[in-house]
PDB file of C-alpha atoms in Angstrom:
ATOM      1  CA  MET A 153      18.343  -3.688  47.140  1.00 84.00           C
ATOM      2  CA  GLY A 154      21.802  -2.368  46.322  1.00 88.00           C
ATOM      3  CA  GLN A 155      22.745   1.204  45.628  1.00 90.00           C
ATOM      4  CA  VAL A 156      25.269   2.314  43.042  1.00 91.00           C
ATOM      5  CA  THR A 157      26.985   5.650  42.616  1.00 94.00           C
ATOM      6  CA  ILE A 158      28.013   6.705  39.131  1.00 94.00           C
ATOM      7  CA  TYR A 159      29.826   9.787  37.928  1.00 96.00           C
ATOM      8  CA  LEU A 160      28.783  11.482  34.691  1.00 96.00           C
ATOM      9  CA  ASP A 161      29.856  14.670  33.040  1.00 97.00           C
ATOM     10  CA  ASP A 162      27.180  17.362  32.790  1.00 97.00           C
ATOM     11  CA  GLU A 163      26.274  16.600  29.185  1.00 98.00           C
ATOM     12  CA  HIS A 164      25.678  12.888  29.794  1.00 98.00           C
ATOM     13  CA  GLU A 165      23.727  13.617  32.953  1.00 97.00           C
ATOM     14  CA  ARG A 166      21.404  15.864  30.921  1.00 98.00           C
ATOM     15  CA  HIS A 167      20.971  13.085  28.346  1.00 98.00           C
ATOM     16  CA  LEU A 168      20.207  10.598  31.113  1.00 97.00           C
ATOM     17  CA  ARG A 169      17.636  12.837  32.783  1.00 97.00           C
ATOM     18  CA  ARG A 170      16.004  13.647  29.439  1.00 98.00           C
ATOM     19  CA  ALA A 171      15.783   9.944  28.507  1.00 97.00           C
ATOM     20  CA  ALA A 172      14.272   9.022  31.883  1.00 97.00           C
ATOM     21  CA  LYS A 173      11.755  11.850  31.659  1.00 97.00           C
ATOM     22  CA  SER A 174      10.833  10.822  28.121  1.00 97.00           C
ATOM     23  CA  ALA A 175      10.282   7.244  29.336  1.00 97.00           C
ATOM     24  CA  GLY A 176       8.202   8.536  32.243  1.00 97.00           C
ATOM     25  CA  VAL A 177      10.299   6.846  34.912  1.00 98.00           C
ATOM     26  CA  PRO A 178      12.725   8.004  37.605  1.00 97.00           C
ATOM     27  CA  VAL A 179      16.399   8.112  36.651  1.00 96.00           C
ATOM     28  CA  SER A 180      17.188   5.155  38.931  1.00 95.00           C
ATOM     29  CA  ARG A 181      14.502   3.022  37.257  1.00 96.00           C
ATOM     30  CA  TRP A 182      15.743   4.001  33.785  1.00 97.00           C
ATOM     31  CA  VAL A 183      19.308   2.987  34.672  1.00 96.00           C
ATOM     32  CA  ALA A 184      18.068  -0.246  36.300  1.00 95.00           C
ATOM     33  CA  ARG A 185      16.200  -1.184  33.097  1.00 95.00           C
ATOM     34  CA  LEU A 186      19.309  -0.489  31.042  1.00 95.00           C
ATOM     35  CA  VAL A 187      21.343  -2.769  33.313  1.00 94.00           C
ATOM     36  CA  GLU A 188      18.651  -5.479  33.157  1.00 91.00           C
ATOM     37  CA  GLU A 189      18.528  -5.362  29.360  1.00 87.00           C
ATOM     38  CA  SER A 190      22.304  -5.286  29.000  1.00 90.00           C
ATOM     39  CA  THR A 191      22.953  -8.213  31.331  1.00 91.00           C
ATOM     40  CA  ARG A 192      20.082 -10.492  30.293  1.00 83.00           C
ATOM     41  CA  ASN A 193      21.414 -13.920  29.380  1.00 84.00           C
ATOM     42  CA  GLU A 194      18.306 -15.442  27.863  1.00 84.00           C
ATOM     43  CA  TRP A 195      15.870 -14.489  25.128  1.00 83.00           C
ATOM     44  CA  PRO A 196      12.753 -12.556  26.157  1.00 80.00           C
ATOM     45  CA  GLU A 197       9.450 -14.446  26.085  1.00 83.00           C
ATOM     46  CA  SER A 198       8.359 -12.419  23.055  1.00 85.00           C
ATOM     47  CA  ILE A 199      11.193 -14.017  21.071  1.00 86.00           C
ATOM     48  CA  HIS A 200      10.400 -17.522  22.338  1.00 82.00           C
ATOM     49  CA  GLY A 201       6.856 -16.956  21.069  1.00 82.00           C
ATOM     50  CA  LEU A 202       8.175 -16.574  17.530  1.00 84.00           C
ATOM     51  CA  SER A 203       9.353 -20.168  17.437  1.00 79.00           C
ATOM     52  CA  GLY A 204       7.610 -21.878  14.532  1.00 77.00           C
ATOM     53  CA  ALA A 205       6.170 -18.623  13.185  1.00 79.00           C
ATOM     54  CA  TRP A 206       8.011 -19.029   9.867  1.00 78.00           C
ATOM     55  CA  GLN A 207       8.345 -21.990   7.585  1.00 78.00           C
ATOM     56  CA  ASP A 208      11.648 -23.759   7.820  1.00 79.00           C
ATOM     57  CA  PHE A 209      14.373 -22.539   5.491  1.00 81.00           C
ATOM     58  CA  PRO A 210      14.628 -24.753   2.393  1.00 82.00           C
ATOM     59  CA  SER A 211      17.238 -27.478   2.422  1.00 83.00           C
ATOM     60  CA  ALA A 212      20.310 -27.251   0.186  1.00 83.00           C
ATOM     61  CA  GLU A 213      18.759 -29.847  -2.142  1.00 84.00           C
ATOM     62  CA  GLU A 214      15.568 -27.784  -2.489  1.00 84.00           C
ATOM     63  CA  LEU A 215      17.597 -24.684  -3.271  1.00 82.00           C
ATOM     64  CA  ARG A 216      19.618 -26.517  -5.926  1.00 82.00           C
ATOM     65  CA  GLU A 217      16.528 -27.867  -7.746  1.00 83.00           C
ATOM     66  CA  ALA A 218      16.180 -24.605  -9.647  1.00 77.00           C
ATOM     67  CA  GLU A 219      19.942 -24.297 -10.205  1.00 73.00           C
ATOM     68  CA  THR A 220      20.987 -22.993 -13.593  1.00 78.00           C
ATOM     69  CA  SER A 221      24.360 -22.822 -15.312  1.00 79.00           C
ATOM     70  CA  ASP A 222      26.893 -20.380 -13.955  1.00 78.00           C
ATOM     71  CA  SER A 223      27.688 -17.322 -15.997  1.00 83.00           C
ATOM     72  CA  PRO A 224      31.104 -17.320 -17.671  1.00 85.00           C
ATOM     73  CA  ARG A 225      33.755 -15.884 -15.402  1.00 88.00           C
ATOM     74  CA  GLU A 226      36.925 -14.023 -16.140  1.00 89.00           C
ATOM     75  CA  SER A 227      40.122 -15.821 -15.278  1.00 87.00           C
ATOM     76  CA  LEU A 228      42.437 -14.192 -12.801  1.00 85.00           C
TER      77      LEU A 228
END
């Protein structure tokens, strides 16, 4: 497992430590999760599970069935 050294100003270090504490994980684990989420190149399984959850979007023809006349427009 690799090790990385980062340099933060005092304010951002406080934010980092507070966020890790709030998440209940060590700072290194919090940063590792952030890197994992930011570099992921595929959809999470929870998103794959949504496939087919909604009806397909209507086709252009179906949308135009209820088409009415356009309102008059001002000329430019």
